PDB file of C-alpha atoms in Angstrom:
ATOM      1  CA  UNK A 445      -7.651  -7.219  17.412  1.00 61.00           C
ATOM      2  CA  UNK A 446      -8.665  -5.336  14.620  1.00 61.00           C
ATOM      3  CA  UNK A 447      -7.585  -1.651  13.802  1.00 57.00           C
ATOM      4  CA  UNK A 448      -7.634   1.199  11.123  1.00 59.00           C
ATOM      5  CA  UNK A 449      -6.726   4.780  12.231  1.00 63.00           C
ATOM      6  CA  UNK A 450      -3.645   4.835  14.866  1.00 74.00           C
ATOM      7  CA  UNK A 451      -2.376   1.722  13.920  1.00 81.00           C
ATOM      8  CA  UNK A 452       0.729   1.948  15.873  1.00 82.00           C
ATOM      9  CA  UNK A 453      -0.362   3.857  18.902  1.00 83.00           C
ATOM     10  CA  UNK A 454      -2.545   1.011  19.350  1.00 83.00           C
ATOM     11  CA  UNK A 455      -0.177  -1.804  18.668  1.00 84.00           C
ATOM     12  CA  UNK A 456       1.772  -0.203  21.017  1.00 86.00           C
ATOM     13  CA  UNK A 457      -1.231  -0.127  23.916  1.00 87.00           C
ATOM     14  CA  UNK A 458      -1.570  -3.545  22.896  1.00 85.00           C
ATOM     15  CA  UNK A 459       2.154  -4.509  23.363  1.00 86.00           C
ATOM     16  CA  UNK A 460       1.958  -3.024  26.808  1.00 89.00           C
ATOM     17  CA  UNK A 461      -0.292  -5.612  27.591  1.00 89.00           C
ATOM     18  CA  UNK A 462       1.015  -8.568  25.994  1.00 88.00           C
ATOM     19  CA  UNK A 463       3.405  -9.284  23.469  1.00 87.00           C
ATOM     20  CA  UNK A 464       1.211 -11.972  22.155  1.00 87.00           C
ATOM     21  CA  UNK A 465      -1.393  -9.472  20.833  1.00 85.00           C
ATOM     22  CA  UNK A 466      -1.214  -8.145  17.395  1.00 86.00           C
ATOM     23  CA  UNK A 467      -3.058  -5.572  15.407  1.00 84.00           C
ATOM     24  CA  UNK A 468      -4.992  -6.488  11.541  1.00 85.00           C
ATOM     25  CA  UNK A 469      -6.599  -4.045   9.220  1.00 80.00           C
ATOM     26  CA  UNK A 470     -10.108  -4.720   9.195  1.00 80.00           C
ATOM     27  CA  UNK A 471     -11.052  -3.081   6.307  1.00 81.00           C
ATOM     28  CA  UNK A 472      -9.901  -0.816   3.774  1.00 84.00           C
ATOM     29  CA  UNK A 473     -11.605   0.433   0.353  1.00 83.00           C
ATOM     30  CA  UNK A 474     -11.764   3.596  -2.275  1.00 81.00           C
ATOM     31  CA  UNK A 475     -14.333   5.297  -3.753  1.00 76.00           C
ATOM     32  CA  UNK A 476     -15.229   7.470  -0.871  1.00 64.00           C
ATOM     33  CA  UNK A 477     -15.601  11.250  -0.671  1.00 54.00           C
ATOM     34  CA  UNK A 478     -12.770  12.165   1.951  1.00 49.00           C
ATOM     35  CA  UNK A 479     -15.284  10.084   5.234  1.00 46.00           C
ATOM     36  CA  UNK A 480     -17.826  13.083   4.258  1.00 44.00           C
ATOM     37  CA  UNK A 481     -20.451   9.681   3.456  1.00 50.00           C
ATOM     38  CA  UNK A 482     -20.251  10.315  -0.207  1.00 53.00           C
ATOM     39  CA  UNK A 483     -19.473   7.900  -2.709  1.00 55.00           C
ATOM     40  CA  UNK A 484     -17.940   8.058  -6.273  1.00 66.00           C
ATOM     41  CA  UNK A 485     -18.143   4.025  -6.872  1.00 70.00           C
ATOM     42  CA  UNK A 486     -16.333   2.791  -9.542  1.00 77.00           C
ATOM     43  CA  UNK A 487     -13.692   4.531 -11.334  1.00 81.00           C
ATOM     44  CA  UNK A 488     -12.345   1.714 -13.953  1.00 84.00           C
ATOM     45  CA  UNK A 489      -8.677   1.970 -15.171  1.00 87.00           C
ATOM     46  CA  UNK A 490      -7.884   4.557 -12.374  1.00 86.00           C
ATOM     47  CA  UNK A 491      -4.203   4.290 -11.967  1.00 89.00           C
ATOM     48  CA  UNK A 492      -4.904   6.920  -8.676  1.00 86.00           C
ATOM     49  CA  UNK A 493      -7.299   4.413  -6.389  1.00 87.00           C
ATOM     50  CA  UNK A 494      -3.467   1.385  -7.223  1.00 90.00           C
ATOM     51  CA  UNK A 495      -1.264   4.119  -6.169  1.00 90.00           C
ATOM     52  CA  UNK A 496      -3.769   5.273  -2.555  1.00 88.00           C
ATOM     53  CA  UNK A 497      -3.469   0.821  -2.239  1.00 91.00           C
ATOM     54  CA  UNK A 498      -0.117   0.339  -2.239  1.00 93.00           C
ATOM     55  CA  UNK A 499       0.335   3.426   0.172  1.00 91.00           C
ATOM     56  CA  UNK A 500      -2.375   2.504   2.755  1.00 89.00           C
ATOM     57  CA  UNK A 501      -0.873  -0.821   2.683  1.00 92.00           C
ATOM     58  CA  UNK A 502       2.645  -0.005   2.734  1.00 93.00           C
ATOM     59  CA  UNK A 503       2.189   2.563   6.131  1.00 90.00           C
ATOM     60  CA  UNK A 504      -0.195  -0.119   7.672  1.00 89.00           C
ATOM     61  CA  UNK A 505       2.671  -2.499   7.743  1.00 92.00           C
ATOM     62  CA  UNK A 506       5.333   0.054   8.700  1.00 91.00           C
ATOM     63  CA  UNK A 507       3.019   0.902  11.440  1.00 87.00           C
ATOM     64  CA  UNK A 508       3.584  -2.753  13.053  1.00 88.00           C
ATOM     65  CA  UNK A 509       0.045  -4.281  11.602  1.00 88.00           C
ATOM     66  CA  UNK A 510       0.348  -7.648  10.797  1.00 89.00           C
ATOM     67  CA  UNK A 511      -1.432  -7.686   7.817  1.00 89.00           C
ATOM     68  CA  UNK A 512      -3.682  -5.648   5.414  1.00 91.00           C
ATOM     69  CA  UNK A 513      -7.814  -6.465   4.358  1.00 90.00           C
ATOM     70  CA  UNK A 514      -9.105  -5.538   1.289  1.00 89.00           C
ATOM     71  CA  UNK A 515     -12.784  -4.673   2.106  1.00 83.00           C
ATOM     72  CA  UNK A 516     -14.029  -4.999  -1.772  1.00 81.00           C
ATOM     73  CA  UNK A 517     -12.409  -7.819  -3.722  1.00 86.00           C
ATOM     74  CA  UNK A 518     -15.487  -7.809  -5.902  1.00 90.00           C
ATOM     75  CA  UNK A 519     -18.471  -5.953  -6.384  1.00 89.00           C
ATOM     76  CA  UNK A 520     -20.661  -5.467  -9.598  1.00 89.00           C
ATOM     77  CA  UNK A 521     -20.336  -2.513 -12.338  1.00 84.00           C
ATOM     78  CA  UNK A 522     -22.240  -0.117  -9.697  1.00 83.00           C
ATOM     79  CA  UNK A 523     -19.807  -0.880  -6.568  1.00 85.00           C
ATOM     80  CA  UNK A 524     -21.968  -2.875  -5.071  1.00 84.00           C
ATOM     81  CA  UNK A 525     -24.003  -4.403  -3.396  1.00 80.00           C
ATOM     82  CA  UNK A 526     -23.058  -3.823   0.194  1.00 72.00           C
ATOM     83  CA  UNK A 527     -24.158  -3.858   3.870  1.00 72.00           C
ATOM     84  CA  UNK A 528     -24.006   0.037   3.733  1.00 73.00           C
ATOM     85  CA  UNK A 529     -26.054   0.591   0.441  1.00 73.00           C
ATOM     86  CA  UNK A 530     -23.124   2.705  -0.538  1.00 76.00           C
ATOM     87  CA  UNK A 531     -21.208   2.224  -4.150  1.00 81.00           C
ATOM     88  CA  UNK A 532     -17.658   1.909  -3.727  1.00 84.00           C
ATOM     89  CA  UNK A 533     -14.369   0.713  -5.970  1.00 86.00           C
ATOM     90  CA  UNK A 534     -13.253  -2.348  -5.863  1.00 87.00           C
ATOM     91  CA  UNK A 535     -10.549  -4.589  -6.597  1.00 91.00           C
ATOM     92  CA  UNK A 536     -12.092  -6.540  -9.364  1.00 92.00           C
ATOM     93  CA  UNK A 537     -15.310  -5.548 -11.051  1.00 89.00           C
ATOM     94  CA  UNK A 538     -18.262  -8.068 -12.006  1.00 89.00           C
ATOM     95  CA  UNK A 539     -19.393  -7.544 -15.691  1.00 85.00           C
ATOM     96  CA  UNK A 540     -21.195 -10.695 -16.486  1.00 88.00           C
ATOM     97  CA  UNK A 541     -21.444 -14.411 -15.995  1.00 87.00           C
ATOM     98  CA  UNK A 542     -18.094 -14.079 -18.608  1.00 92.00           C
ATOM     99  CA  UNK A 543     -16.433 -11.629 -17.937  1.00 92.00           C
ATOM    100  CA  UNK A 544     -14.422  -9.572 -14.725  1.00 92.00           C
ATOM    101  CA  UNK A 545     -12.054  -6.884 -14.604  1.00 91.00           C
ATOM    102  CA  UNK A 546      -8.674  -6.431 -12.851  1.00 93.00           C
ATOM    103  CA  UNK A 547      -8.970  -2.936 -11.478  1.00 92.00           C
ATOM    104  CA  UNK A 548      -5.735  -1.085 -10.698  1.00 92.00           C
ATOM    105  CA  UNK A 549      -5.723  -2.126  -7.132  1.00 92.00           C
ATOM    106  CA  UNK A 550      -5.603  -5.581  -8.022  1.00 95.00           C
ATOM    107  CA  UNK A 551      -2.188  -5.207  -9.516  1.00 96.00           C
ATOM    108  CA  UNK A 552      -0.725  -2.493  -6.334  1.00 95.00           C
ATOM    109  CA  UNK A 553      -2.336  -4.965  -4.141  1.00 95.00           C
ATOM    110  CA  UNK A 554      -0.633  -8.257  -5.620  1.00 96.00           C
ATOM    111  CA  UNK A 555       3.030  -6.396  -5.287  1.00 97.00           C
ATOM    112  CA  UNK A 556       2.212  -7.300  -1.601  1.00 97.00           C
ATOM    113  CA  UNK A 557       0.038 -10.013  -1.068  1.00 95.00           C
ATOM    114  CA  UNK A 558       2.252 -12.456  -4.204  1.00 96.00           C
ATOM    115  CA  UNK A 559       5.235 -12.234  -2.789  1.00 96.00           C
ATOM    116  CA  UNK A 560       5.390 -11.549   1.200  1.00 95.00           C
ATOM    117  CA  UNK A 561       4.787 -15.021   2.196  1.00 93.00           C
ATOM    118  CA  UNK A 562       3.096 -16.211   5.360  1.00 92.00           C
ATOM    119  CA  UNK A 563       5.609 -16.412   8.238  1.00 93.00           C
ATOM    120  CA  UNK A 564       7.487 -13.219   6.613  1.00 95.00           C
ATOM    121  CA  UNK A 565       8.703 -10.672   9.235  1.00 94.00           C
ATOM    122  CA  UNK A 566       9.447  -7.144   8.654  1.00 94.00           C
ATOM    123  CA  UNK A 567      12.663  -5.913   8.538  1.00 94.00           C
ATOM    124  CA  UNK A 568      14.865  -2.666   9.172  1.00 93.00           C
ATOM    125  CA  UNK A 569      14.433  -0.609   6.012  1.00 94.00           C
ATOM    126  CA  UNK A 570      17.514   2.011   6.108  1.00 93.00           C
ATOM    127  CA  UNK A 571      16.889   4.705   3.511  1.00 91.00           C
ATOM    128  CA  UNK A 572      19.215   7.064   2.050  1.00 90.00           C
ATOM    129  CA  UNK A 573      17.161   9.118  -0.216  1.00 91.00           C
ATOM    130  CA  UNK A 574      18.645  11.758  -2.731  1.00 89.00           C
ATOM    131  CA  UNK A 575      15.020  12.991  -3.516  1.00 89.00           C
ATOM    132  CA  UNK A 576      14.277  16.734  -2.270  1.00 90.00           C
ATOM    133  CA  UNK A 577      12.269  15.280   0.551  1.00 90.00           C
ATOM    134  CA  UNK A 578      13.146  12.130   2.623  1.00 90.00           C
ATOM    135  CA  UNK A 579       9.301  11.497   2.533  1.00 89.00           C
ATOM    136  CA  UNK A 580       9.194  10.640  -1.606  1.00 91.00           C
ATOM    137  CA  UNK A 581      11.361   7.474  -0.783  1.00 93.00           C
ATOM    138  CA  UNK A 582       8.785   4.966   0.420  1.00 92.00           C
ATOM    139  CA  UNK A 583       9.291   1.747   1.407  1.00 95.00           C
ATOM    140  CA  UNK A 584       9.003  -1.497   3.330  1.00 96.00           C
ATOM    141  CA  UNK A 585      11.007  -4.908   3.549  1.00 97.00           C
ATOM    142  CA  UNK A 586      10.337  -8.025   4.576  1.00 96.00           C
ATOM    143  CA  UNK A 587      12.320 -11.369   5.302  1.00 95.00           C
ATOM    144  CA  UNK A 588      10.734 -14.901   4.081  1.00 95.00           C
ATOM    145  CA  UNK A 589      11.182 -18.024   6.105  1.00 93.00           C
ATOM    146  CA  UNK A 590      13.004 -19.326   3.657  1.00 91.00           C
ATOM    147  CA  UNK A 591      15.937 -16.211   3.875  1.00 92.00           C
ATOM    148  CA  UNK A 592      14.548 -13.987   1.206  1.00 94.00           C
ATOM    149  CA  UNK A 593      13.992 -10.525   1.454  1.00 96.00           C
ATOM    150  CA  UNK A 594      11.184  -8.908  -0.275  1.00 97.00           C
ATOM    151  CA  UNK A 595      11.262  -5.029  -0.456  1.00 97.00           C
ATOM    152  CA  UNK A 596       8.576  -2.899  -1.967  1.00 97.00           C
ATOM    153  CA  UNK A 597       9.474   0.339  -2.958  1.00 96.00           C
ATOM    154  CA  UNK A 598       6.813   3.310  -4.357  1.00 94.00           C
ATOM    155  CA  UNK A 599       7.677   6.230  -6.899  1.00 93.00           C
ATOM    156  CA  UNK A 600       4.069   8.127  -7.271  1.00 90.00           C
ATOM    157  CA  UNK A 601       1.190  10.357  -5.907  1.00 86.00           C
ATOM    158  CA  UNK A 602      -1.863   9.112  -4.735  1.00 80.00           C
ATOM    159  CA  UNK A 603      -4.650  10.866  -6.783  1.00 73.00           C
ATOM    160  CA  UNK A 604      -7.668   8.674  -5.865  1.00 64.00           C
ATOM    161  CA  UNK A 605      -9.740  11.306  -4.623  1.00 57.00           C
ATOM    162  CA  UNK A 606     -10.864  13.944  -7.870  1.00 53.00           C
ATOM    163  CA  UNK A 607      -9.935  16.890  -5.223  1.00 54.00           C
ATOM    164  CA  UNK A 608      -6.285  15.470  -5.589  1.00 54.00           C
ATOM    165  CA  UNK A 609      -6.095  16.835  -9.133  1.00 56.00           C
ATOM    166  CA  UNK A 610      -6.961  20.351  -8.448  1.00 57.00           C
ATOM    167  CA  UNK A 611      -3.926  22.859  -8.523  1.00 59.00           C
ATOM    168  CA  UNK A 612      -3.031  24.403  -5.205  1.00 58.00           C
ATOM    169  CA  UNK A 613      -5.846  22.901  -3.145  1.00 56.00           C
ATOM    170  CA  UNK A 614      -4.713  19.283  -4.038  1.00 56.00           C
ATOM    171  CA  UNK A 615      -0.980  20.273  -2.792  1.00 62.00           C
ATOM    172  CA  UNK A 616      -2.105  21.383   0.112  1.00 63.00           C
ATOM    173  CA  UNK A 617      -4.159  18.160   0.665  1.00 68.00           C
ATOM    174  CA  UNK A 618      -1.569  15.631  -0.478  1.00 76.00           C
ATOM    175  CA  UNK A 619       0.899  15.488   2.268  1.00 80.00           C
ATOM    176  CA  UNK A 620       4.707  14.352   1.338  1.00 85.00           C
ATOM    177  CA  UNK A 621       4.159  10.562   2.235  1.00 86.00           C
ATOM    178  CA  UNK A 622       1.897  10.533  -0.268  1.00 84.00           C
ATOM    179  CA  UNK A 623       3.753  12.507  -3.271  1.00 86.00           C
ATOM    180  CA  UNK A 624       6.774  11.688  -4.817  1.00 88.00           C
ATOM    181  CA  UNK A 625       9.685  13.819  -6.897  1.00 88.00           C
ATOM    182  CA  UNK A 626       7.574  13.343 -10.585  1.00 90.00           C
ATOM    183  CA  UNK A 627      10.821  11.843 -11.816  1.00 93.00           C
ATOM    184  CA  UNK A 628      12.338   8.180 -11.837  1.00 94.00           C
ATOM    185  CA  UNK A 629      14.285   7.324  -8.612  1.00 93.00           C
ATOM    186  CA  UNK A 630      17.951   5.517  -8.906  1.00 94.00           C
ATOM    187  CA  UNK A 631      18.152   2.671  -5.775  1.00 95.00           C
ATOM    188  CA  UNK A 632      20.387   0.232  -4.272  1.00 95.00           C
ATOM    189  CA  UNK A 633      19.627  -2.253  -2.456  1.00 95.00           C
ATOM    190  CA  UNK A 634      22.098  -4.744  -0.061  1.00 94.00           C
ATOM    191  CA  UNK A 635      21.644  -6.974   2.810  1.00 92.00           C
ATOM    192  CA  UNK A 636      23.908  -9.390   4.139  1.00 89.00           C
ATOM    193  CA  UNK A 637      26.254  -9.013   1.399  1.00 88.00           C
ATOM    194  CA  UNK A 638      23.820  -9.395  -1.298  1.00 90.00           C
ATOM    195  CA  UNK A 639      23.489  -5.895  -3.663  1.00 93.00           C
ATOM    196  CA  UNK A 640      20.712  -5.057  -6.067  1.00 94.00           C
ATOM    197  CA  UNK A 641      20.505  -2.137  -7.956  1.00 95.00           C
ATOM    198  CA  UNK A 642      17.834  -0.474 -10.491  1.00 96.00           C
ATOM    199  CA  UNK A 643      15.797   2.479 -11.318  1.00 96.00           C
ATOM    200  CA  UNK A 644      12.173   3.208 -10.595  1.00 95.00           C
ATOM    201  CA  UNK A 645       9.840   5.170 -12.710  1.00 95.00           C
ATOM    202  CA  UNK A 646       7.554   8.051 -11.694  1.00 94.00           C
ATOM    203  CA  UNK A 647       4.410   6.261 -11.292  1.00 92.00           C
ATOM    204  CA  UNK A 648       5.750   2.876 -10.356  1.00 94.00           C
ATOM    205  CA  UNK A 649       5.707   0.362  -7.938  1.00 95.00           C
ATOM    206  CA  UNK A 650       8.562  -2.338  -7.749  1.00 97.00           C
ATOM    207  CA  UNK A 651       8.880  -5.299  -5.488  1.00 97.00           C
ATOM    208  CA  UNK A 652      12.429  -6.458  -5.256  1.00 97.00           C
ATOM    209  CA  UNK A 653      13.213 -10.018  -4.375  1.00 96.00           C
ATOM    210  CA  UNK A 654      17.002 -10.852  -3.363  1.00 95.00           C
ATOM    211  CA  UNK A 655      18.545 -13.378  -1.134  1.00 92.00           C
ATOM    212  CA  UNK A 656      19.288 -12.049   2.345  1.00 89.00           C
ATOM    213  CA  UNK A 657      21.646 -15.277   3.654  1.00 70.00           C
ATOM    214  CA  UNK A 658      21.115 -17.894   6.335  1.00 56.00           C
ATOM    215  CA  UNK A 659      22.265 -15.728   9.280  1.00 49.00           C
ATOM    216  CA  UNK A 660      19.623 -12.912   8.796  1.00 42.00           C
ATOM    217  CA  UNK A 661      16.883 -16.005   8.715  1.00 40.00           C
ATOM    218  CA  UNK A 662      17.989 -17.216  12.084  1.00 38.00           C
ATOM    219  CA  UNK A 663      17.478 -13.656  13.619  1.00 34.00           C
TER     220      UNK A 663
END
């Protein structure tokens, strides 16, 4: 069953039903003007459209959906064609019969889709954040069949839309999951004895890959 908005409240109608059923993002793009059916399109080398990725993606899968669609993989120098006739950005941009580019989504999306291997399950998280607000220390974990655990962990503020950027109104629109402290965050990470530590820069993304030991894989 497919699902966008509500994510959990659904997985957990779903879940009440059978605990067979689970819930996948159907689609998910940027470029539009806040649902109000206007379109920007493409927006090349715009760090803000990586950073609104690796969120969307990141609360999907903290919401209980089992996996994350990118609507756009690739779409011409417009942002587009489409069924909708609308131009949109997407993850990589056709130039020519030569040439492509990587758009910053590409690289938010891969921090994700490169390392949490199939068969991964999501794992307790337990955050201890010294930032001013609990809400600037995003992240989610996962644990690999093979008894790795793969955490990604966000320092940034999504700024996709251009109404982001204006002072005052674009505070008031940016809520605190989706704003960080504008300065690096210090983390630790341990699990099942194992302890990682480093630092995270404003404006960066980080997927941490440390081993997790046989007894959390046979959980």
């Amino acid at each position: 069953i497919g699902g966008g908005t509500y994510v959990n409240t659904i997985y957990q109608q779903l879940q009440k039903q059978s605990k067979d059923k689970f819930i996948l993002g159907t689609e998910a793009t940027n470029g539009a003007f806040l649902g109000q059916g206007k379109f920007f399109g493409p927006s090349p080398g715009n760090w803000g459209y990586g950073y609104s990725y690796s969120h969307n993606i990141l609360w999907s899968l903290l919401n209980n959906a089992a996996g994350w669609t990118d609507w756009n993989l690739m779409l011409d120098a417009r942002g587009g064609p489409n069924g909708w006739g609308n131009f949109l950005m997407p993850t990589t941009s056709f130039e020519d019969k030569d040439s492509f580019i990587q758009q910053p989504q590409f690289f938010h999306l891969a921090h994700f889709a490169k390392y949490v291997k199939p068969g991964s399950k999501r794992i307790q998280l337990d955050i201890v954040c010294g930032a001013r607000h609990v809400e600037y220390c995003q992240g989610v974990a996962f644990l690999t069949p093979d008894a790795v655990a793969v955490v990604v962990l966000t320092n940034d503020r999504i700024t996709g839309s251009p109404l982001a950027e204006i002072p005052l109104l674009g505070n008031a629109m940016v809520p605190r999951l989706a704003r960080g402290e504008k300065a690096e965050l210090a983390w630790t990470l341990r699990c099942r004895g194992s302890e990682v530590s480093g630092v995270l820069p404003w404006k960066g993304i980080q997927t941490i890959i440390m081993p997790c030991g046989e007894e959390a894989a046979q959980q």
